[in-house]
Tab-separated table of C-alpha atoms in Angstrom:
chain	number	residue	atom	x	y	z
A	1	MET	CA	136.823	102.380	118.171
A	2	PHE	CA	135.508	100.735	115.155
A	3	LYS	CA	132.974	99.067	116.846
A	4	PHE	CA	132.034	101.414	118.198
A	5	ARG	CA	131.532	103.919	115.201
A	6	LEU	CA	129.545	101.402	113.773
A	7	PHE	CA	126.931	100.993	116.283
A	8	ILE	CA	126.598	104.402	115.886
A	9	LEU	CA	125.992	104.103	112.250
A	10	VAL	CA	123.255	100.890	111.564
A	11	LEU	CA	121.571	103.303	115.085
A	12	ILE	CA	121.416	106.706	113.014
A	13	ILE	CA	119.765	104.303	110.064
A	14	SER	CA	117.467	102.762	112.165
A	15	LEU	CA	116.153	105.919	113.857
A	16	SER	CA	115.858	107.377	110.613
A	17	PRO	CA	112.225	107.857	109.268
A	18	ASN	CA	112.717	108.841	105.462
A	19	ILE	CA	116.931	106.906	104.980
A	20	TYR	CA	116.136	103.068	103.954
A	21	SER	CA	118.282	100.708	101.856
A	22	SER	CA	116.265	99.424	99.197
A	23	ASP	CA	115.836	98.008	95.555
A	24	ILE	CA	114.063	97.787	93.469
A	25	LEU	CA	110.837	95.829	94.635
A	26	ASP	CA	111.195	98.003	97.826
A	27	ILE	CA	110.235	101.403	95.977
A	28	TYR	CA	106.981	99.819	94.060
A	29	ASN	CA	106.229	98.501	97.903
A	30	ARG	CA	106.084	101.497	99.553
A	31	ALA	CA	105.134	103.845	96.214
A	32	ILE	CA	101.995	100.769	95.917
A	33	LYS	CA	101.400	102.673	100.146
A	34	TYR	CA	102.378	105.950	100.326
A	35	ASN	CA	102.462	107.508	97.043
A	36	ASN	CA	100.156	110.808	97.117
A	37	ASP	CA	99.282	109.953	92.961
A	38	LEU	CA	97.896	106.671	93.711
A	39	ARG	CA	95.908	107.766	96.790
A	40	ILE	CA	93.966	110.545	94.622
A	41	ILE	CA	93.101	108.309	91.295
A	42	SER	CA	92.380	105.688	94.309
A	43	ASN	CA	89.774	108.450	96.125
A	44	ASP	CA	88.788	109.346	92.664
A	45	ASN	CA	87.944	105.663	91.840
A	46	ASN	CA	85.478	105.954	95.437
A	47	ILE	CA	84.018	108.927	94.183
A	48	SER	CA	83.038	107.039	91.004
A	49	GLU	CA	81.416	104.608	92.789
A	50	GLU	CA	79.416	107.053	94.603
A	51	LEU	CA	78.057	108.834	91.411
A	52	TYR	CA	77.088	105.566	89.702
A	53	ASP	CA	74.829	104.772	93.052
A	54	GLN	CA	73.613	107.742	92.965
A	55	THR	CA	72.817	107.333	89.393
A	56	SER	CA	71.550	104.239	89.540
A	57	SER	CA	69.039	105.498	92.435
A	58	SER	CA	68.210	108.514	90.696
A	59	LEU	CA	64.014	105.410	90.241
A	60	LEU	CA	63.571	104.075	93.488
A	61	PRO	CA	61.236	106.002	95.044
A	62	GLU	CA	60.746	109.859	97.134
A	63	ILE	CA	59.084	109.656	100.001
A	64	GLY	CA	58.927	112.809	102.085
A	65	ILE	CA	56.697	113.030	105.825
A	66	THR	CA	55.882	117.043	106.509
A	67	ALA	CA	54.843	117.745	110.026
A	68	SER	CA	53.737	121.121	112.224
A	69	THR	CA	51.543	122.635	113.997
A	70	GLN	CA	51.021	125.510	115.214
A	71	GLU	CA	49.430	127.965	117.654
A	72	ASN	CA	46.300	131.052	116.470
A	73	TYR	CA	46.944	133.464	118.958
A	74	THR	CA	42.907	135.970	118.728
A	75	ASN	CA	42.751	139.025	120.688
A	76	LYS	CA	38.964	139.303	122.222
A	77	TYR	CA	37.153	142.741	120.294
A	78	ASN	CA	33.918	144.211	121.281
A	79	GLY	CA	30.837	142.420	119.923
A	80	THR	CA	28.201	139.398	120.192
A	81	GLY	CA	30.256	136.754	120.463
A	82	ASP	CA	33.743	135.558	122.183
A	83	ILE	CA	36.545	133.581	119.876
A	84	LYS	CA	39.110	131.714	121.917
A	85	ASP	CA	42.753	130.622	120.674
A	86	TYR	CA	42.840	127.232	118.996
A	87	THR	CA	45.893	125.293	117.726
A	88	THR	CA	46.474	123.246	114.653
A	89	GLU	CA	48.940	119.549	114.124
A	90	THR	CA	49.122	118.379	110.102
A	91	ALA	CA	51.493	115.901	108.505
A	92	SER	CA	51.570	114.654	105.955
A	93	LEU	CA	53.407	112.147	103.758
A	94	THR	CA	54.152	111.970	99.843
A	95	ILE	CA	56.111	108.756	97.488
A	96	THR	CA	56.963	110.253	94.175
A	97	GLN	CA	57.659	107.134	92.389
A	98	PRO	CA	59.041	108.349	88.939
A	99	ILE	CA	58.428	105.901	86.133
A	100	LEU	CA	59.077	107.478	82.007
A	101	ARG	CA	62.587	109.226	82.404
A	102	ILE	CA	64.209	108.102	79.170
A	103	TYR	CA	68.087	109.482	79.743
A	104	PHE	CA	67.654	108.242	83.183
A	105	PHE	CA	69.695	104.905	81.243
A	106	ASP	CA	72.309	107.028	79.111
A	107	GLU	CA	73.175	108.685	82.587
A	108	LEU	CA	73.389	105.026	83.792
A	109	ASN	CA	75.873	103.969	80.936
A	110	LYS	CA	77.479	107.172	81.097
A	111	ALA	CA	78.111	106.759	85.523
A	112	GLU	CA	79.199	102.927	84.403
A	113	ALA	CA	81.574	104.180	81.811
A	114	ASN	CA	83.223	106.133	84.185
A	115	LEU	CA	83.332	103.617	86.572
A	116	ASP	CA	85.593	101.469	84.220
A	117	LYS	CA	87.881	104.218	83.632
A	118	SER	CA	88.392	105.402	86.801
A	119	LYS	CA	89.328	101.285	87.491
A	120	VAL	CA	91.012	100.950	84.342
A	121	ARG	CA	93.043	104.496	85.706
A	122	VAL	CA	93.989	102.582	89.084
A	123	ASP	CA	95.600	99.377	87.591
A	124	GLY	CA	97.014	101.479	85.049
A	125	TYR	CA	99.102	103.968	87.125
A	126	LYS	CA	100.361	100.489	88.720
A	127	LYS	CA	101.820	99.540	86.391
A	128	ASP	CA	102.744	103.505	85.477
A	129	LEU	CA	104.503	103.081	89.401
A	130	ILE	CA	106.716	98.982	88.344
A	131	ILE	CA	108.292	101.370	85.377
A	132	LYS	CA	108.606	104.625	87.253
A	133	SER	CA	110.548	102.199	90.092
A	134	ALA	CA	112.987	101.161	87.909
A	135	GLU	CA	113.140	103.940	85.827
A	136	LEU	CA	114.030	106.067	89.141
A	137	TYR	CA	115.871	103.602	90.627
A	138	PHE	CA	118.023	103.256	86.963
A	139	SER	CA	119.038	106.584	87.320
A	140	LEU	CA	119.977	105.846	91.154
A	141	ILE	CA	122.769	103.716	90.140
A	142	ASN	CA	123.729	106.097	86.763
A	143	SER	CA	123.955	108.994	88.879
A	144	ASN	CA	126.087	107.264	91.972
A	145	ASN	CA	128.186	105.670	89.295
A	146	ALA	CA	128.750	108.922	87.692
A	147	TYR	CA	130.223	110.398	91.234
A	148	LYS	CA	132.189	107.611	91.295
A	149	ALA	CA	133.575	108.233	88.049
A	150	SER	CA	134.067	111.854	88.832
A	151	ILE	CA	136.040	110.613	91.836
A	152	ILE	CA	138.718	108.321	90.676
A	153	LYS	CA	138.633	111.420	87.268
A	154	SER	CA	138.913	114.673	90.629
A	155	ASN	CA	141.897	112.230	91.985
A	156	MET	CA	144.169	111.209	88.365
A	157	THR	CA	144.017	115.103	87.688
A	158	SER	CA	144.847	115.824	90.671
A	159	LEU	CA	147.789	113.551	90.721
A	160	SER	CA	149.121	114.615	87.108
A	161	TYR	CA	148.912	118.275	88.408
A	162	LYS	CA	150.788	117.630	91.603
A	163	ASN	CA	153.177	116.385	88.849
A	164	ALA	CA	152.992	119.069	86.690
A	165	LYS	CA	154.465	121.046	89.643
A	166	LYS	CA	157.423	118.991	90.145
A	167	LEU	CA	158.006	119.029	86.392
A	168	PHE	CA	157.405	122.844	86.852
A	169	ILE	CA	160.372	123.659	89.551
A	170	ASN	CA	162.536	121.136	87.176
A	171	GLY	CA	162.193	123.240	84.439
A	172	TYR	CA	161.159	120.520	82.891
A	173	ILE	CA	157.242	122.044	81.615
A	174	THR	CA	156.658	126.031	81.147
A	175	ASN	CA	153.309	127.762	83.265
A	176	VAL	CA	151.201	127.812	79.923
A	177	GLU	CA	150.795	123.914	80.277
A	178	LEU	CA	151.064	123.301	84.896
A	179	ASN	CA	148.204	125.802	84.099
A	180	LYS	CA	145.912	123.227	81.875
A	181	TYR	CA	146.727	120.664	83.801
A	182	LYS	CA	145.962	122.690	87.077
A	183	ASN	CA	142.164	123.860	85.045
A	184	ASN	CA	142.138	120.401	84.038
A	185	PHE	CA	142.095	119.789	87.623
A	186	ASP	CA	139.728	122.587	88.831
A	187	ILE	CA	137.229	121.379	85.738
A	188	ALA	CA	137.084	117.502	87.316
A	189	LYS	CA	136.771	118.662	90.753
A	190	ILE	CA	132.603	120.832	89.552
A	191	GLU	CA	132.431	118.260	87.201
A	192	SER	CA	132.084	116.302	90.430
A	193	ASP	CA	130.406	118.394	92.423
A	194	ILE	CA	127.783	118.264	89.295
A	195	SER	CA	127.486	114.662	89.658
A	196	LYS	CA	127.198	114.613	93.739
A	197	ASN	CA	124.336	117.151	93.097
A	198	LYS	CA	122.344	114.878	90.277
A	199	LEU	CA	122.721	111.702	92.870
A	200	GLU	CA	121.366	113.768	95.577
A	201	LEU	CA	118.120	114.692	93.018
A	202	ALA	CA	118.315	111.339	92.043
A	203	LYS	CA	117.538	110.437	95.686
A	204	GLN	CA	114.711	113.075	96.020
A	205	ASP	CA	112.644	111.722	93.328
A	206	ILE	CA	112.247	108.523	94.695
A	207	TYR	CA	111.429	110.474	98.432
A	208	ILE	CA	108.762	111.826	96.090
A	209	LEU	CA	107.906	108.717	95.099
A	210	THR	CA	107.705	106.854	98.177
A	211	GLY	CA	108.192	109.502	101.204
A	212	ARG	CA	111.841	108.582	101.514
A	213	GLU	CA	115.407	108.267	100.470
A	214	ALA	CA	117.267	105.442	99.666
A	215	LEU	CA	120.928	105.576	100.957
A	216	ASP	CA	122.257	101.900	100.445
A	217	ILE	CA	122.569	101.636	96.525
A	218	HIS	CA	122.595	98.838	94.064
A	219	ASP	CA	124.627	98.140	91.295
A	220	LEU	CA	123.933	96.201	88.256
A	221	LYS	CA	126.297	93.367	87.721
A	222	PRO	CA	128.298	94.539	84.124
A	223	ILE	CA	129.085	91.098	82.866
A	224	MET	CA	125.966	89.135	82.697
A	225	ASP	CA	123.842	86.888	80.267
A	226	ILE	CA	121.069	88.687	79.378
A	227	ASP	CA	117.433	86.677	77.979
A	228	PHE	CA	117.227	89.292	75.296
A	229	ARG	CA	113.400	89.041	73.668
A	230	SER	CA	112.247	90.464	70.251
A	231	TYR	CA	109.335	92.213	69.627
A	232	ASN	CA	107.422	92.251	66.306
A	233	SER	CA	105.832	95.869	65.352
A	234	SER	CA	102.610	94.899	63.879
A	235	SER	CA	101.571	92.398	66.025
A	236	LEU	CA	102.923	94.237	69.663
A	237	LEU	CA	100.798	97.459	67.830
A	238	SER	CA	97.791	94.990	67.199
A	239	LYS	CA	97.524	93.874	70.584
A	240	ALA	CA	98.454	97.327	72.099
A	241	MET	CA	95.565	98.428	70.413
A	242	ARG	CA	92.991	96.341	72.426
A	243	SER	CA	94.721	95.981	75.755
A	244	PHE	CA	97.190	99.085	76.402
A	245	ASP	CA	95.447	101.298	79.194
A	246	ALA	CA	95.560	104.770	77.612
A	247	ILE	CA	93.964	103.010	74.401
A	248	LYS	CA	90.908	101.922	76.520
A	249	LEU	CA	90.252	104.656	78.152
A	250	ALA	CA	90.237	107.108	75.125
A	251	LEU	CA	87.837	104.222	73.958
A	252	LEU	CA	85.790	104.834	77.509
A	253	ASP	CA	85.825	109.533	76.511
A	254	VAL	CA	84.321	108.666	73.387
A	255	ASP	CA	81.517	106.223	75.332
A	256	ILE	CA	81.242	108.716	78.042
A	257	SER	CA	80.712	112.265	75.553
A	258	LYS	CA	78.203	109.907	73.388
A	259	TYR	CA	76.185	108.319	76.462
A	260	GLU	CA	76.368	112.143	77.782
A	261	MET	CA	75.157	113.280	74.403
A	262	TYR	CA	72.454	110.944	74.062
A	263	SER	CA	71.299	111.932	77.544
A	264	ASN	CA	70.851	115.756	76.379
A	265	LYS	CA	68.421	114.321	73.370
A	266	SER	CA	66.789	112.594	76.359
A	267	GLN	CA	65.810	115.338	78.416
A	268	HIS	CA	63.943	117.252	75.812
A	269	TYR	CA	61.053	114.671	76.402
A	270	PRO	CA	58.408	113.974	78.496
A	271	THR	CA	59.026	112.672	81.830
A	272	ILE	CA	56.067	110.942	83.951
A	273	ASP	CA	56.061	109.993	87.568
A	274	LEU	CA	53.840	108.539	90.067
A	275	ILE	CA	52.878	110.531	92.816
A	276	ALA	CA	50.778	109.313	96.423
A	277	THR	CA	49.819	111.961	99.125
A	278	TYR	CA	48.572	110.958	102.778
A	279	ASP	CA	47.482	114.036	104.745
A	280	TYR	CA	46.520	114.242	108.017
A	281	SER	CA	44.412	117.425	110.324
A	282	ASP	CA	43.789	118.245	113.685
A	283	THR	CA	42.739	121.451	114.770
A	284	SER	CA	41.466	121.792	117.943
A	285	GLY	CA	40.166	124.636	120.640
A	286	GLY	CA	38.685	127.847	120.331
A	287	SER	CA	34.642	128.089	120.072
A	288	ARG	CA	34.547	129.260	116.939
A	289	LEU	CA	35.897	125.866	114.861
A	290	GLY	CA	35.392	123.087	117.951
A	291	LYS	CA	37.377	120.364	117.145
A	292	VAL	CA	37.842	119.151	113.692
A	293	THR	CA	39.858	115.807	112.021
A	294	ARG	CA	40.333	115.359	109.135
A	295	GLU	CA	42.622	112.548	106.627
A	296	SER	CA	42.501	112.362	102.647
A	297	ASN	CA	44.422	110.240	99.938
A	298	THR	CA	45.689	111.268	96.665
A	299	ILE	CA	46.874	108.930	93.506
A	300	GLY	CA	48.369	110.000	90.027
A	301	LEU	CA	50.103	110.518	87.521
A	302	THR	CA	52.540	114.001	86.959
A	303	VAL	CA	53.655	114.089	83.427
A	304	ASN	CA	56.169	117.106	82.359
A	305	PHE	CA	56.645	117.880	78.769
A	306	PRO	CA	59.523	120.404	78.413
A	307	ILE	CA	58.158	123.003	76.019
A	308	TYR	CA	60.724	125.930	75.648
A	309	GLN	CA	63.864	126.314	78.364
A	310	GLY	CA	65.430	129.694	76.208
A	311	GLY	CA	68.196	127.189	73.839
A	312	TYR	CA	69.421	125.976	76.706
A	313	GLN	CA	69.226	122.381	75.919
A	314	SER	CA	70.543	122.561	72.565
A	315	SER	CA	73.218	124.313	73.078
A	316	LYS	CA	73.931	121.321	75.803
A	317	VAL	CA	72.935	119.132	72.839
A	318	LYS	CA	75.079	121.063	70.301
A	319	GLU	CA	77.853	121.229	72.705
A	320	SER	CA	77.863	117.365	74.214
A	321	LYS	CA	78.159	116.821	69.458
A	322	TYR	CA	81.216	118.398	70.187
A	323	LYS	CA	82.304	116.494	73.368
A	324	TYR	CA	81.854	113.662	71.404
A	325	GLU	CA	83.487	114.301	68.200
A	326	ASN	CA	86.887	115.858	70.075
A	327	ALA	CA	87.252	112.496	71.872
A	328	LYS	CA	86.826	110.550	68.520
A	329	LEU	CA	89.732	112.855	67.330
A	330	ASN	CA	91.672	111.808	70.689
A	331	LEU	CA	91.582	108.392	70.274
A	332	ASP	CA	92.794	108.656	66.345
A	333	GLN	CA	95.822	110.588	67.290
A	334	LEU	CA	95.992	108.273	70.150
A	335	ARG	CA	96.511	106.081	68.047
A	336	ARG	CA	98.956	107.405	65.399
A	337	THR	CA	101.311	108.130	68.902
A	338	VAL	CA	101.188	105.154	70.416
A	339	LYS	CA	102.524	103.629	66.476
A	340	ARG	CA	104.719	105.571	66.829
A	341	ASP	CA	106.086	105.236	70.013
A	342	ILE	CA	105.995	101.556	69.281
A	343	ILE	CA	108.124	101.202	66.486
A	344	ASP	CA	110.565	104.320	68.103
A	345	LYS	CA	110.467	101.483	71.313
A	346	VAL	CA	111.031	98.315	69.035
A	347	ASN	CA	113.782	100.183	67.095
A	348	ASN	CA	115.477	101.050	70.310
A	349	HIS	CA	114.959	98.165	71.572
A	350	ASN	CA	116.856	96.224	69.152
A	351	LEU	CA	120.100	98.468	69.089
A	352	LEU	CA	120.417	98.364	72.101
A	353	LYS	CA	121.610	94.729	72.330
A	354	LYS	CA	124.130	95.905	69.637
A	355	TYR	CA	125.641	98.420	72.077
A	356	ILE	CA	126.032	96.055	75.354
A	357	ILE	CA	127.808	93.278	72.634
A	358	ALA	CA	129.925	95.886	71.840
A	359	ASN	CA	129.959	97.735	75.992
A	360	LYS	CA	130.706	94.167	76.574
A	361	ASP	CA	133.988	93.930	74.487
A	362	ARG	CA	135.161	97.301	75.309
A	363	TYR	CA	135.021	96.315	79.301
A	364	LYS	CA	136.593	92.764	78.451
A	365	ASN	CA	139.637	94.981	76.759
A	366	THR	CA	139.742	97.416	79.184
A	367	ASN	CA	139.397	95.012	82.321
A	368	LEU	CA	142.507	93.624	80.929
A	369	ASP	CA	144.222	96.844	80.173
A	370	TYR	CA	143.738	97.942	83.672
A	371	LEU	CA	145.236	94.849	84.534
A	372	ALA	CA	147.957	94.953	82.551
A	373	ILE	CA	148.626	98.976	83.776
A	374	LYS	CA	148.300	97.868	87.594
A	375	ASN	CA	151.136	94.777	87.241
A	376	GLY	CA	153.159	97.323	85.653
A	377	PHE	CA	153.016	99.862	88.519
A	378	GLN	CA	154.001	97.325	90.726
A	379	SER	CA	156.939	96.460	88.511
A	380	GLY	CA	157.776	100.663	87.725
A	381	LEU	CA	156.692	99.902	84.341
A	382	TYR	CA	153.731	102.789	84.726
A	383	THR	CA	153.333	105.343	86.469
A	384	ASP	CA	150.327	106.405	89.376
A	385	VAL	CA	148.959	108.861	87.000
A	386	GLU	CA	149.221	105.855	83.959
A	387	LEU	CA	147.325	103.673	86.313
A	388	LYS	CA	144.614	106.130	87.813
A	389	GLU	CA	143.979	106.981	83.875
A	390	ALA	CA	143.658	103.169	83.468
A	391	GLU	CA	141.623	102.746	86.104
A	392	TYR	CA	138.810	105.116	85.539
A	393	ASN	CA	139.075	104.590	81.700
A	394	LEU	CA	137.490	100.337	83.154
A	395	VAL	CA	134.612	102.590	84.963
A	396	ILE	CA	134.054	104.695	81.601
A	397	SER	CA	133.629	100.915	80.371
A	398	LYS	CA	132.263	99.552	82.688
A	399	ASN	CA	129.550	102.477	83.447
A	400	GLU	CA	128.505	102.682	79.664
A	401	LEU	CA	127.908	99.148	80.250
A	402	VAL	CA	126.055	99.211	82.569
A	403	SER	CA	123.928	102.380	81.509
A	404	ASN	CA	123.282	100.698	77.711
A	405	THR	CA	121.882	97.491	79.589
A	406	LEU	CA	119.477	99.709	81.946
A	407	LYS	CA	118.160	100.946	78.927
A	408	TYR	CA	117.342	97.928	77.691
A	409	LEU	CA	115.517	96.980	80.462
A	410	LEU	CA	113.787	100.078	81.210
A	411	THR	CA	112.566	99.779	77.110
A	412	ASP	CA	111.863	96.071	77.596
A	413	LEU	CA	109.381	97.084	80.784
A	414	GLN	CA	107.497	99.263	78.846
A	415	LEU	CA	107.562	97.047	75.512
A	416	ARG	CA	105.813	95.080	78.028
A	417	LYS	CA	103.374	97.428	79.345
A	418	TYR	CA	102.015	98.206	75.779
A	419	SER	CA	100.802	94.213	75.224
A	420	SER	CA	100.006	93.668	79.275
A	421	GLU	CA	102.864	91.392	79.708
A	422	LEU	CA	103.908	94.011	83.022
A	423	SER	CA	103.132	92.649	85.957
A	424	VAL	CA	105.815	92.642	89.139
A	425	GLN	CA	107.548	89.721	88.623
A	426	ASN	CA	109.445	91.564	86.288
A	427	ILE	CA	111.047	93.756	88.641
A	428	ILE	CA	111.967	90.282	90.985
A	429	ASN	CA	113.569	89.450	88.156
A	430	ILE	CA	115.478	92.104	87.556
A	431	ASN	CA	116.651	92.728	90.915
A	432	GLU	CA	118.624	89.538	90.357
A	433	MET	CA	120.675	91.155	88.499
A	434	LEU	CA	121.727	93.897	90.915
A	435	ILE	CA	124.340	93.751	93.547
A	436	TRP	CA	125.648	95.365	96.771
């Protein structure tokens, strides 16, 4: 019977398209493949490539061919002579070669900056997915551990309530004291339901990122040697000002707005085009016209001087100046924010090291207490409630150690991004710390 149930469970898991067991790397790889936001950003990059091609092709010659045929029907009228119907066929070839477009190079530089920006966004989002995958999986681990702890607490309060009812029946405690135990049990059950809901939400967050829910969940080894890293805020800030993706994007926004301003200014300058045409016409039929065939060639320069546009272009220049100023202000504000975030994360990084060391000591002590109470329970020295309470304290201390360790690992990933040291290898290394 057990083997049959196991077979059914394996079959359900294998056939379900939306459930799978995973670690952080699995989530990241699936996000790279199926995340909709990444697809949109990648499409934006393709759009930027097309816009660059459109801009670069604007100096290529324009060639157009126009051909037409028509028949003329003339009614007869009274008088001498006779007018018959006739047909006319014409063809025209026009070649326009732009020679002078002062704004072209500014538009091309703007298109190139937009293309670079879209590439940085794609690369930056892939790095964000590394951190996001770890963050969501860490949240899943914490939610799962919290749910397990809530079950133990619920069982502990249930035992306390059962024992209290026995004491109440025998007259050792009052009704008020019994209600306290009942209330603790009821609250513990509600907390367990809340923890279960948070666990489900953590799974749904992974589903949004990857398109599938995670079924089996790893945990983090509570006792392990972590290679603690040290960061210098000034050095990290210097690297971030050069290589942090958000800074790169802000710098490109400054370039884009600058080239747009230059391009709008250049719209006031004249344009020059070389135009060559070839015309052919053939008229046949009719006593009035007879047969006429004609060809002509034309070549010349067209110069266009913008004189007055109702203030439209002047307004565009002013608009682009404000955009350029805003881009520089946004860059300055971003640099201030990045400095604050780096200082904050470096300080948290250092504090979390101390928390982990303290949590390890607490976990070891609660583990010793649990083992002592477990042995005492077998000898009749401790009650089942005291044993369950010791187990709960052990789980809580273990969860705090795991939670702070995960915070440290996530903060470390974020700091690596500032220095452009973030890579997939980082989450591969974290995967080695996970256990079933």
